[in-house]
């Protein structure tokens, strides 16, 4: 490992999770480790970022993620309704989630999770749909 690797700790950790198989770290901050879970969700290969420690994923965040994954159709409908509302507020025609957006990633935290979508046309805007208890609670837009 080179000097930058030693300074910034670029060695990836790996553990085997009972639900997700082998997962790999993407960051460390003291005892807190950011884990990367690769999963197929909404017909897309997606990266899921979730916190944990050296032993694996934090249990509460893992439960949030499992509930979202196990309720895919309901979560998709929530996301679609939230994004449709954004389009309507901008006086744009909305056809469907699949027509306008591609899921780019999911990030889990202690309160819930967010799904990050990129517009298919133009690809200039990212829409983050925030969830708590599998219900959308807001949308943020980055361009």
PDB file of N, CA, C and O in Angstrom, residues 73-142:
ATOM      1  N   UNK A  73     -42.919  -2.805  -4.293  1.00  0.00           N
ATOM      2  CA  UNK A  73     -43.981  -2.173  -5.077  1.00  0.00           C
ATOM      3  C   UNK A  73     -44.575  -0.965  -4.345  1.00  0.00           C
ATOM      4  O   UNK A  73     -44.864   0.060  -4.973  1.00  0.00           O
ATOM      5  N   UNK A  74     -44.737  -1.064  -3.034  1.00  0.00           N
ATOM      6  CA  UNK A  74     -45.279   0.064  -2.269  1.00  0.00           C
ATOM      7  C   UNK A  74     -44.288   1.231  -2.232  1.00  0.00           C
ATOM      8  O   UNK A  74     -44.684   2.395  -2.372  1.00  0.00           O
ATOM      9  N   UNK A  75     -43.006   0.932  -2.076  1.00  0.00           N
ATOM     10  CA  UNK A  75     -41.980   1.968  -2.068  1.00  0.00           C
ATOM     11  C   UNK A  75     -41.901   2.635  -3.439  1.00  0.00           C
ATOM     12  O   UNK A  75     -41.797   3.856  -3.548  1.00  0.00           O
ATOM     13  N   UNK A  76     -41.979   1.835  -4.486  1.00  0.00           N
ATOM     14  CA  UNK A  76     -41.945   2.392  -5.851  1.00  0.00           C
ATOM     15  C   UNK A  76     -43.118   3.343  -6.065  1.00  0.00           C
ATOM     16  O   UNK A  76     -42.948   4.430  -6.631  1.00  0.00           O
ATOM     17  N   UNK A  77     -44.305   2.958  -5.622  1.00  0.00           N
ATOM     18  CA  UNK A  77     -45.487   3.808  -5.766  1.00  0.00           C
ATOM     19  C   UNK A  77     -45.310   5.121  -4.999  1.00  0.00           C
ATOM     20  O   UNK A  77     -45.647   6.200  -5.507  1.00  0.00           O
ATOM     21  N   UNK A  78     -44.778   5.051  -3.803  1.00  0.00           N
ATOM     22  CA  UNK A  78     -44.510   6.261  -3.012  1.00  0.00           C
ATOM     23  C   UNK A  78     -43.543   7.181  -3.747  1.00  0.00           C
ATOM     24  O   UNK A  78     -43.761   8.388  -3.830  1.00  0.00           O
ATOM     25  N   UNK A  79     -42.459   6.603  -4.275  1.00  0.00           N
ATOM     26  CA  UNK A  79     -41.457   7.398  -5.004  1.00  0.00           C
ATOM     27  C   UNK A  79     -42.080   8.009  -6.257  1.00  0.00           C
ATOM     28  O   UNK A  79     -41.874   9.190  -6.562  1.00  0.00           O
ATOM     29  N   UNK A  80     -42.847   7.202  -6.965  1.00  0.00           N
ATOM     30  CA  UNK A  80     -43.478   7.681  -8.202  1.00  0.00           C
ATOM     31  C   UNK A  80     -44.428   8.836  -7.921  1.00  0.00           C
ATOM     32  O   UNK A  80     -44.418   9.849  -8.634  1.00  0.00           O
ATOM     33  N   UNK A  81     -45.230   8.720  -6.872  1.00  0.00           N
ATOM     34  CA  UNK A  81     -46.160   9.796  -6.521  1.00  0.00           C
ATOM     35  C   UNK A  81     -45.420  11.072  -6.137  1.00  0.00           C
ATOM     36  O   UNK A  81     -45.832  12.180  -6.503  1.00  0.00           O
ATOM     37  N   UNK A  82     -44.324  10.930  -5.395  1.00  0.00           N
ATOM     38  CA  UNK A  82     -43.534  12.097  -4.989  1.00  0.00           C
ATOM     39  C   UNK A  82     -42.915  12.794  -6.197  1.00  0.00           C
ATOM     40  O   UNK A  82     -42.931  14.026  -6.293  1.00  0.00           O
ATOM     41  N   UNK A  83     -42.389  12.011  -7.127  1.00  0.00           N
ATOM     42  CA  UNK A  83     -41.757  12.593  -8.310  1.00  0.00           C
ATOM     43  C   UNK A  83     -42.798  13.162  -9.272  1.00  0.00           C
ATOM     44  O   UNK A  83     -42.568  14.194  -9.909  1.00  0.00           O
ATOM     45  N   UNK A  84     -43.936  12.517  -9.352  1.00  0.00           N
ATOM     46  CA  UNK A  84     -45.031  13.035 -10.182  1.00  0.00           C
ATOM     47  C   UNK A  84     -45.456  14.416  -9.680  1.00  0.00           C
ATOM     48  O   UNK A  84     -45.678  15.339 -10.468  1.00  0.00           O
ATOM     49  N   UNK A  85     -45.548  14.562  -8.365  1.00  0.00           N
ATOM     50  CA  UNK A  85     -45.918  15.849  -7.775  1.00  0.00           C
ATOM     51  C   UNK A  85     -44.889  16.928  -8.137  1.00  0.00           C
ATOM     52  O   UNK A  85     -45.262  18.071  -8.442  1.00  0.00           O
ATOM     53  N   UNK A  86     -43.610  16.573  -8.137  1.00  0.00           N
ATOM     54  CA  UNK A  86     -42.569  17.537  -8.519  1.00  0.00           C
ATOM     55  C   UNK A  86     -42.754  17.977  -9.969  1.00  0.00           C
ATOM     56  O   UNK A  86     -42.627  19.158 -10.291  1.00  0.00           O
ATOM     57  N   UNK A  87     -43.039  17.038 -10.837  1.00  0.00           N
ATOM     58  CA  UNK A  87     -43.265  17.363 -12.251  1.00  0.00           C
ATOM     59  C   UNK A  87     -44.492  18.248 -12.403  1.00  0.00           C
ATOM     60  O   UNK A  87     -44.476  19.233 -13.154  1.00  0.00           O
ATOM     61  N   UNK A  88     -45.564  17.898 -11.720  1.00  0.00           N
ATOM     62  CA  UNK A  88     -46.789  18.696 -11.823  1.00  0.00           C
ATOM     63  C   UNK A  88     -46.574  20.110 -11.305  1.00  0.00           C
ATOM     64  O   UNK A  88     -47.074  21.076 -11.879  1.00  0.00           O
ATOM     65  N   UNK A  89     -45.796  20.258 -10.218  1.00  0.00           N
ATOM     66  CA  UNK A  89     -45.496  21.587  -9.683  1.00  0.00           C
ATOM     67  C   UNK A  89     -44.706  22.422 -10.689  1.00  0.00           C
ATOM     68  O   UNK A  89     -44.815  23.646 -10.710  1.00  0.00           O
ATOM     69  N   UNK A  90     -43.907  21.756 -11.513  1.00  0.00           N
ATOM     70  CA  UNK A  90     -43.125  22.442 -12.545  1.00  0.00           C
ATOM     71  C   UNK A  90     -43.892  22.532 -13.870  1.00  0.00           C
ATOM     72  O   UNK A  90     -43.334  22.972 -14.878  1.00  0.00           O
ATOM     73  N   UNK A  91     -45.164  22.107 -13.841  1.00  0.00           N
ATOM     74  CA  UNK A  91     -46.033  22.114 -15.017  1.00  0.00           C
ATOM     75  C   UNK A  91     -45.435  21.314 -16.178  1.00  0.00           C
ATOM     76  O   UNK A  91     -45.471  21.727 -17.338  1.00  0.00           O
ATOM     77  N   UNK A  92     -44.875  20.148 -15.834  1.00  0.00           N
ATOM     78  CA  UNK A  92     -44.329  19.222 -16.817  1.00  0.00           C
ATOM     79  C   UNK A  92     -45.192  17.969 -16.860  1.00  0.00           C
ATOM     80  O   UNK A  92     -45.762  17.569 -15.840  1.00  0.00           O
ATOM     81  N   UNK A  93     -45.262  17.347 -18.011  1.00  0.00           N
ATOM     82  CA  UNK A  93     -46.035  16.115 -18.156  1.00  0.00           C
ATOM     83  C   UNK A  93     -45.260  14.957 -17.536  1.00  0.00           C
ATOM     84  O   UNK A  93     -44.064  14.805 -17.772  1.00  0.00           O
ATOM     85  N   UNK A  94     -45.940  14.163 -16.740  1.00  0.00           N
ATOM     86  CA  UNK A  94     -45.334  12.997 -16.099  1.00  0.00           C
ATOM     87  C   UNK A  94     -46.001  11.740 -16.626  1.00  0.00           C
ATOM     88  O   UNK A  94     -47.225  11.613 -16.568  1.00  0.00           O
ATOM     89  N   UNK A  95     -45.189  10.815 -17.146  1.00  0.00           N
ATOM     90  CA  UNK A  95     -45.721   9.559 -17.655  1.00  0.00           C
ATOM     91  C   UNK A  95     -45.598   8.467 -16.603  1.00  0.00           C
ATOM     92  O   UNK A  95     -46.599   7.883 -16.189  1.00  0.00           O
ATOM     93  N   UNK A  96     -44.380   8.167 -16.172  1.00  0.00           N
ATOM     94  CA  UNK A  96     -44.159   7.152 -15.150  1.00  0.00           C
ATOM     95  C   UNK A  96     -42.739   7.285 -14.603  1.00  0.00           C
ATOM     96  O   UNK A  96     -41.874   7.914 -15.230  1.00  0.00           O
ATOM     97  N   UNK A  97     -42.516   6.668 -13.474  1.00  0.00           N
ATOM     98  CA  UNK A  97     -41.183   6.637 -12.876  1.00  0.00           C
ATOM     99  C   UNK A  97     -40.188   6.025 -13.854  1.00  0.00           C
ATOM    100  O   UNK A  97     -39.106   6.576 -14.088  1.00  0.00           O
ATOM    101  N   UNK A  98     -40.560   4.908 -14.445  1.00  0.00           N
ATOM    102  CA  UNK A  98     -39.668   4.198 -15.366  1.00  0.00           C
ATOM    103  C   UNK A  98     -39.352   5.011 -16.618  1.00  0.00           C
ATOM    104  O   UNK A  98     -38.261   4.896 -17.173  1.00  0.00           O
ATOM    105  N   UNK A  99     -40.293   5.832 -17.058  1.00  0.00           N
ATOM    106  CA  UNK A  99     -40.086   6.638 -18.261  1.00  0.00           C
ATOM    107  C   UNK A  99     -39.097   7.775 -18.014  1.00  0.00           C
ATOM    108  O   UNK A  99     -38.235   8.047 -18.843  1.00  0.00           O
ATOM    109  N   UNK A 100     -39.213   8.420 -16.869  1.00  0.00           N
ATOM    110  CA  UNK A 100     -38.464   9.652 -16.625  1.00  0.00           C
ATOM    111  C   UNK A 100     -37.180   9.477 -15.803  1.00  0.00           C
ATOM    112  O   UNK A 100     -36.301  10.343 -15.879  1.00  0.00           O
ATOM    113  N   UNK A 101     -37.070   8.412 -15.024  1.00  0.00           N
ATOM    114  CA  UNK A 101     -35.975   8.328 -14.056  1.00  0.00           C
ATOM    115  C   UNK A 101     -35.275   6.975 -14.054  1.00  0.00           C
ATOM    116  O   UNK A 101     -35.864   5.954 -14.385  1.00  0.00           O
ATOM    117  N   UNK A 102     -34.013   7.020 -13.603  1.00  0.00           N
ATOM    118  CA  UNK A 102     -33.243   5.803 -13.340  1.00  0.00           C
ATOM    119  C   UNK A 102     -32.777   5.861 -11.889  1.00  0.00           C
ATOM    120  O   UNK A 102     -32.232   6.875 -11.442  1.00  0.00           O
ATOM    121  N   UNK A 103     -33.010   4.791 -11.162  1.00  0.00           N
ATOM    122  CA  UNK A 103     -32.544   4.701  -9.784  1.00  0.00           C
ATOM    123  C   UNK A 103     -31.024   4.590  -9.785  1.00  0.00           C
ATOM    124  O   UNK A 103     -30.458   3.727 -10.440  1.00  0.00           O
ATOM    125  N   UNK A 104     -30.366   5.490  -9.049  1.00  0.00           N
ATOM    126  CA  UNK A 104     -28.902   5.512  -9.013  1.00  0.00           C
ATOM    127  C   UNK A 104     -28.341   4.951  -7.715  1.00  0.00           C
ATOM    128  O   UNK A 104     -27.224   4.455  -7.693  1.00  0.00           O
ATOM    129  N   UNK A 105     -29.109   5.038  -6.624  1.00  0.00           N
ATOM    130  CA  UNK A 105     -28.591   4.525  -5.362  1.00  0.00           C
ATOM    131  C   UNK A 105     -29.595   4.692  -4.243  1.00  0.00           C
ATOM    132  O   UNK A 105     -30.605   5.394  -4.374  1.00  0.00           O
ATOM    133  N   UNK A 106     -29.282   4.027  -3.139  1.00  0.00           N
ATOM    134  CA  UNK A 106     -30.091   4.108  -1.918  1.00  0.00           C
ATOM    135  C   UNK A 106     -29.134   4.351  -0.770  1.00  0.00           C
ATOM    136  O   UNK A 106     -28.070   3.729  -0.689  1.00  0.00           O
ATOM    137  N   UNK A 107     -29.514   5.243   0.112  1.00  0.00           N
ATOM    138  CA  UNK A 107     -28.721   5.533   1.302  1.00  0.00           C
ATOM    139  C   UNK A 107     -29.614   5.355   2.525  1.00  0.00           C
ATOM    140  O   UNK A 107     -30.712   5.909   2.585  1.00  0.00           O
ATOM    141  N   UNK A 108     -29.142   4.578   3.482  1.00  0.00           N
ATOM    142  CA  UNK A 108     -29.925   4.278   4.685  1.00  0.00           C
ATOM    143  C   UNK A 108     -29.320   5.040   5.860  1.00  0.00           C
ATOM    144  O   UNK A 108     -28.100   5.143   5.989  1.00  0.00           O
ATOM    145  N   UNK A 109     -30.190   5.582   6.719  1.00  0.00           N
ATOM    146  CA  UNK A 109     -29.723   6.244   7.947  1.00  0.00           C
ATOM    147  C   UNK A 109     -30.580   5.788   9.122  1.00  0.00           C
ATOM    148  O   UNK A 109     -31.409   4.891   8.965  1.00  0.00           O
ATOM    149  N   UNK A 110     -30.406   6.401  10.256  1.00  0.00           N
ATOM    150  CA  UNK A 110     -31.120   5.950  11.457  1.00  0.00           C
ATOM    151  C   UNK A 110     -32.607   6.270  11.421  1.00  0.00           C
ATOM    152  O   UNK A 110     -33.388   5.646  12.130  1.00  0.00           O
ATOM    153  N   UNK A 111     -33.006   7.237  10.593  1.00  0.00           N
ATOM    154  CA  UNK A 111     -34.404   7.660  10.524  1.00  0.00           C
ATOM    155  C   UNK A 111     -35.186   6.987   9.401  1.00  0.00           C
ATOM    156  O   UNK A 111     -36.402   6.939   9.432  1.00  0.00           O
ATOM    157  N   UNK A 112     -34.498   6.540   8.380  1.00  0.00           N
ATOM    158  CA  UNK A 112     -35.161   5.969   7.216  1.00  0.00           C
ATOM    159  C   UNK A 112     -34.157   5.759   6.096  1.00  0.00           C
ATOM    160  O   UNK A 112     -33.036   5.334   6.327  1.00  0.00           O
ATOM    161  N   UNK A 113     -34.563   6.120   4.879  1.00  0.00           N
ATOM    162  CA  UNK A 113     -33.663   5.958   3.746  1.00  0.00           C
ATOM    163  C   UNK A 113     -34.027   6.963   2.674  1.00  0.00           C
ATOM    164  O   UNK A 113     -35.080   7.612   2.730  1.00  0.00           O
ATOM    165  N   UNK A 114     -33.135   7.116   1.726  1.00  0.00           N
ATOM    166  CA  UNK A 114     -33.448   7.942   0.562  1.00  0.00           C
ATOM    167  C   UNK A 114     -33.056   7.201  -0.697  1.00  0.00           C
ATOM    168  O   UNK A 114     -32.091   6.438  -0.715  1.00  0.00           O
ATOM    169  N   UNK A 115     -33.854   7.413  -1.716  1.00  0.00           N
ATOM    170  CA  UNK A 115     -33.598   6.833  -3.025  1.00  0.00           C
ATOM    171  C   UNK A 115     -33.204   7.977  -3.945  1.00  0.00           C
ATOM    172  O   UNK A 115     -33.905   8.986  -4.005  1.00  0.00           O
ATOM    173  N   UNK A 116     -32.094   7.810  -4.652  1.00  0.00           N
ATOM    174  CA  UNK A 116     -31.588   8.849  -5.525  1.00  0.00           C
ATOM    175  C   UNK A 116     -31.881   8.447  -6.969  1.00  0.00           C
ATOM    176  O   UNK A 116     -31.449   7.391  -7.428  1.00  0.00           O
ATOM    177  N   UNK A 117     -32.624   9.306  -7.661  1.00  0.00           N
ATOM    178  CA  UNK A 117     -32.995   9.076  -9.049  1.00  0.00           C
ATOM    179  C   UNK A 117     -32.340  10.138  -9.925  1.00  0.00           C
ATOM    180  O   UNK A 117     -32.250  11.301  -9.537  1.00  0.00           O
ATOM    181  N   UNK A 118     -31.929   9.723 -11.117  1.00  0.00           N
ATOM    182  CA  UNK A 118     -31.414  10.659 -12.109  1.00  0.00           C
ATOM    183  C   UNK A 118     -32.393  10.726 -13.269  1.00  0.00           C
ATOM    184  O   UNK A 118     -32.911   9.695 -13.710  1.00  0.00           O
ATOM    185  N   UNK A 119     -32.637  11.942 -13.750  1.00  0.00           N
ATOM    186  CA  UNK A 119     -33.485  12.089 -14.921  1.00  0.00           C
ATOM    187  C   UNK A 119     -32.848  11.378 -16.102  1.00  0.00           C
ATOM    188  O   UNK A 119     -31.642  11.464 -16.301  1.00  0.00           O
ATOM    189  N   UNK A 120     -33.649  10.680 -16.867  1.00  0.00           N
ATOM    190  CA  UNK A 120     -33.128  10.001 -18.060  1.00  0.00           C
ATOM    191  C   UNK A 120     -32.865  10.997 -19.186  1.00  0.00           C
ATOM    192  O   UNK A 120     -31.876  10.887 -19.889  1.00  0.00           O
ATOM    193  N   UNK A 121     -33.759  11.955 -19.338  1.00  0.00           N
ATOM    194  CA  UNK A 121     -33.593  12.961 -20.394  1.00  0.00           C
ATOM    195  C   UNK A 121     -32.853  14.160 -19.802  1.00  0.00           C
ATOM    196  O   UNK A 121     -33.264  14.718 -18.803  1.00  0.00           O
ATOM    197  N   UNK A 122     -31.765  14.534 -20.411  1.00  0.00           N
ATOM    198  CA  UNK A 122     -30.992  15.658 -19.913  1.00  0.00           C
ATOM    199  C   UNK A 122     -29.943  15.239 -18.893  1.00  0.00           C
ATOM    200  O   UNK A 122     -28.826  15.695 -18.931  1.00  0.00           O
ATOM    201  N   UNK A 123     -30.296  14.356 -17.989  1.00  0.00           N
ATOM    202  CA  UNK A 123     -29.407  13.799 -16.963  1.00  0.00           C
ATOM    203  C   UNK A 123     -28.725  14.872 -16.113  1.00  0.00           C
ATOM    204  O   UNK A 123     -27.667  14.654 -15.554  1.00  0.00           O
ATOM    205  N   UNK A 124     -29.344  16.044 -16.022  1.00  0.00           N
ATOM    206  CA  UNK A 124     -28.748  17.126 -15.250  1.00  0.00           C
ATOM    207  C   UNK A 124     -29.237  17.183 -13.811  1.00  0.00           C
ATOM    208  O   UNK A 124     -28.611  17.821 -12.981  1.00  0.00           O
ATOM    209  N   UNK A 125     -30.345  16.544 -13.526  1.00  0.00           N
ATOM    210  CA  UNK A 125     -30.928  16.665 -12.200  1.00  0.00           C
ATOM    211  C   UNK A 125     -31.019  15.317 -11.495  1.00  0.00           C
ATOM    212  O   UNK A 125     -31.348  14.300 -12.102  1.00  0.00           O
ATOM    213  N   UNK A 126     -30.736  15.368 -10.202  1.00  0.00           N
ATOM    214  CA  UNK A 126     -30.885  14.206  -9.330  1.00  0.00           C
ATOM    215  C   UNK A 126     -31.989  14.519  -8.331  1.00  0.00           C
ATOM    216  O   UNK A 126     -31.997  15.594  -7.719  1.00  0.00           O
ATOM    217  N   UNK A 127     -32.909  13.602  -8.171  1.00  0.00           N
ATOM    218  CA  UNK A 127     -34.028  13.744  -7.248  1.00  0.00           C
ATOM    219  C   UNK A 127     -33.847  12.722  -6.127  1.00  0.00           C
ATOM    220  O   UNK A 127     -33.787  11.524  -6.402  1.00  0.00           O
ATOM    221  N   UNK A 128     -33.757  13.195  -4.895  1.00  0.00           N
ATOM    222  CA  UNK A 128     -33.649  12.307  -3.740  1.00  0.00           C
ATOM    223  C   UNK A 128     -35.002  12.263  -3.046  1.00  0.00           C
ATOM    224  O   UNK A 128     -35.498  13.296  -2.575  1.00  0.00           O
ATOM    225  N   UNK A 129     -35.588  11.077  -3.019  1.00  0.00           N
ATOM    226  CA  UNK A 129     -36.868  10.893  -2.342  1.00  0.00           C
ATOM    227  C   UNK A 129     -36.573  10.328  -0.963  1.00  0.00           C
ATOM    228  O   UNK A 129     -35.962   9.271  -0.834  1.00  0.00           O
ATOM    229  N   UNK A 130     -36.977  11.069   0.074  1.00  0.00           N
ATOM    230  CA  UNK A 130     -36.692  10.700   1.461  1.00  0.00           C
ATOM    231  C   UNK A 130     -37.867   9.908   2.036  1.00  0.00           C
ATOM    232  O   UNK A 130     -39.023  10.280   1.840  1.00  0.00           O
ATOM    233  N   UNK A 131     -37.535   8.835   2.753  1.00  0.00           N
ATOM    234  CA  UNK A 131     -38.539   7.929   3.313  1.00  0.00           C
ATOM    235  C   UNK A 131     -38.365   7.747   4.815  1.00  0.00           C
ATOM    236  O   UNK A 131     -37.235   7.737   5.319  1.00  0.00           O
ATOM    237  N   UNK A 132     -39.485   7.586   5.476  1.00  0.00           N
ATOM    238  CA  UNK A 132     -39.519   7.168   6.878  1.00  0.00           C
ATOM    239  C   UNK A 132     -40.683   6.192   6.985  1.00  0.00           C
ATOM    240  O   UNK A 132     -41.791   6.483   6.514  1.00  0.00           O
ATOM    241  N   UNK A 133     -40.436   5.021   7.561  1.00  0.00           N
ATOM    242  CA  UNK A 133     -41.454   3.972   7.665  1.00  0.00           C
ATOM    243  C   UNK A 133     -42.058   3.629   6.301  1.00  0.00           C
ATOM    244  O   UNK A 133     -43.262   3.415   6.172  1.00  0.00           O
ATOM    245  N   UNK A 134     -41.220   3.596   5.284  1.00  0.00           N
ATOM    246  CA  UNK A 134     -41.591   3.266   3.906  1.00  0.00           C
ATOM    247  C   UNK A 134     -42.582   4.243   3.284  1.00  0.00           C
ATOM    248  O   UNK A 134     -43.198   3.947   2.268  1.00  0.00           O
ATOM    249  N   UNK A 135     -42.733   5.419   3.869  1.00  0.00           N
ATOM    250  CA  UNK A 135     -43.579   6.478   3.316  1.00  0.00           C
ATOM    251  C   UNK A 135     -42.674   7.655   2.963  1.00  0.00           C
ATOM    252  O   UNK A 135     -41.821   8.048   3.763  1.00  0.00           O
ATOM    253  N   UNK A 136     -42.891   8.213   1.781  1.00  0.00           N
ATOM    254  CA  UNK A 136     -42.055   9.341   1.391  1.00  0.00           C
ATOM    255  C   UNK A 136     -42.414  10.559   2.232  1.00  0.00           C
ATOM    256  O   UNK A 136     -43.579  10.816   2.503  1.00  0.00           O
ATOM    257  N   UNK A 137     -41.387  11.273   2.654  1.00  0.00           N
ATOM    258  CA  UNK A 137     -41.597  12.446   3.507  1.00  0.00           C
ATOM    259  C   UNK A 137     -41.042  13.722   2.873  1.00  0.00           C
ATOM    260  O   UNK A 137     -41.123  14.799   3.462  1.00  0.00           O
ATOM    261  N   UNK A 138     -40.480  13.598   1.674  1.00  0.00           N
ATOM    262  CA  UNK A 138     -39.974  14.793   1.018  1.00  0.00           C
ATOM    263  C   UNK A 138     -39.089  14.433  -0.161  1.00  0.00           C
ATOM    264  O   UNK A 138     -38.673  13.299  -0.334  1.00  0.00           O
ATOM    265  N   UNK A 139     -38.818  15.461  -0.961  1.00  0.00           N
ATOM    266  CA  UNK A 139     -37.965  15.309  -2.145  1.00  0.00           C
ATOM    267  C   UNK A 139     -36.990  16.474  -2.160  1.00  0.00           C
ATOM    268  O   UNK A 139     -37.383  17.621  -1.922  1.00  0.00           O
ATOM    269  N   UNK A 140     -35.737  16.188  -2.432  1.00  0.00           N
ATOM    270  CA  UNK A 140     -34.767  17.246  -2.680  1.00  0.00           C
ATOM    271  C   UNK A 140     -34.222  17.068  -4.080  1.00  0.00           C
ATOM    272  O   UNK A 140     -34.114  15.936  -4.578  1.00  0.00           O
ATOM    273  N   UNK A 141     -33.884  18.180  -4.717  1.00  0.00           N
ATOM    274  CA  UNK A 141     -33.432  18.174  -6.100  1.00  0.00           C
ATOM    275  C   UNK A 141     -32.060  18.821  -6.174  1.00  0.00           C
ATOM    276  O   UNK A 141     -31.859  19.917  -5.639  1.00  0.00           O
ATOM    277  N   UNK A 142     -31.129  18.135  -6.818  1.00  0.00           N
ATOM    278  CA  UNK A 142     -29.786  18.660  -7.047  1.00  0.00           C
ATOM    279  C   UNK A 142     -29.531  18.708  -8.535  1.00  0.00           C
ATOM    280  O   UNK A 142     -29.864  17.781  -9.257  1.00  0.00           O
TER     281      UNK A 142
END
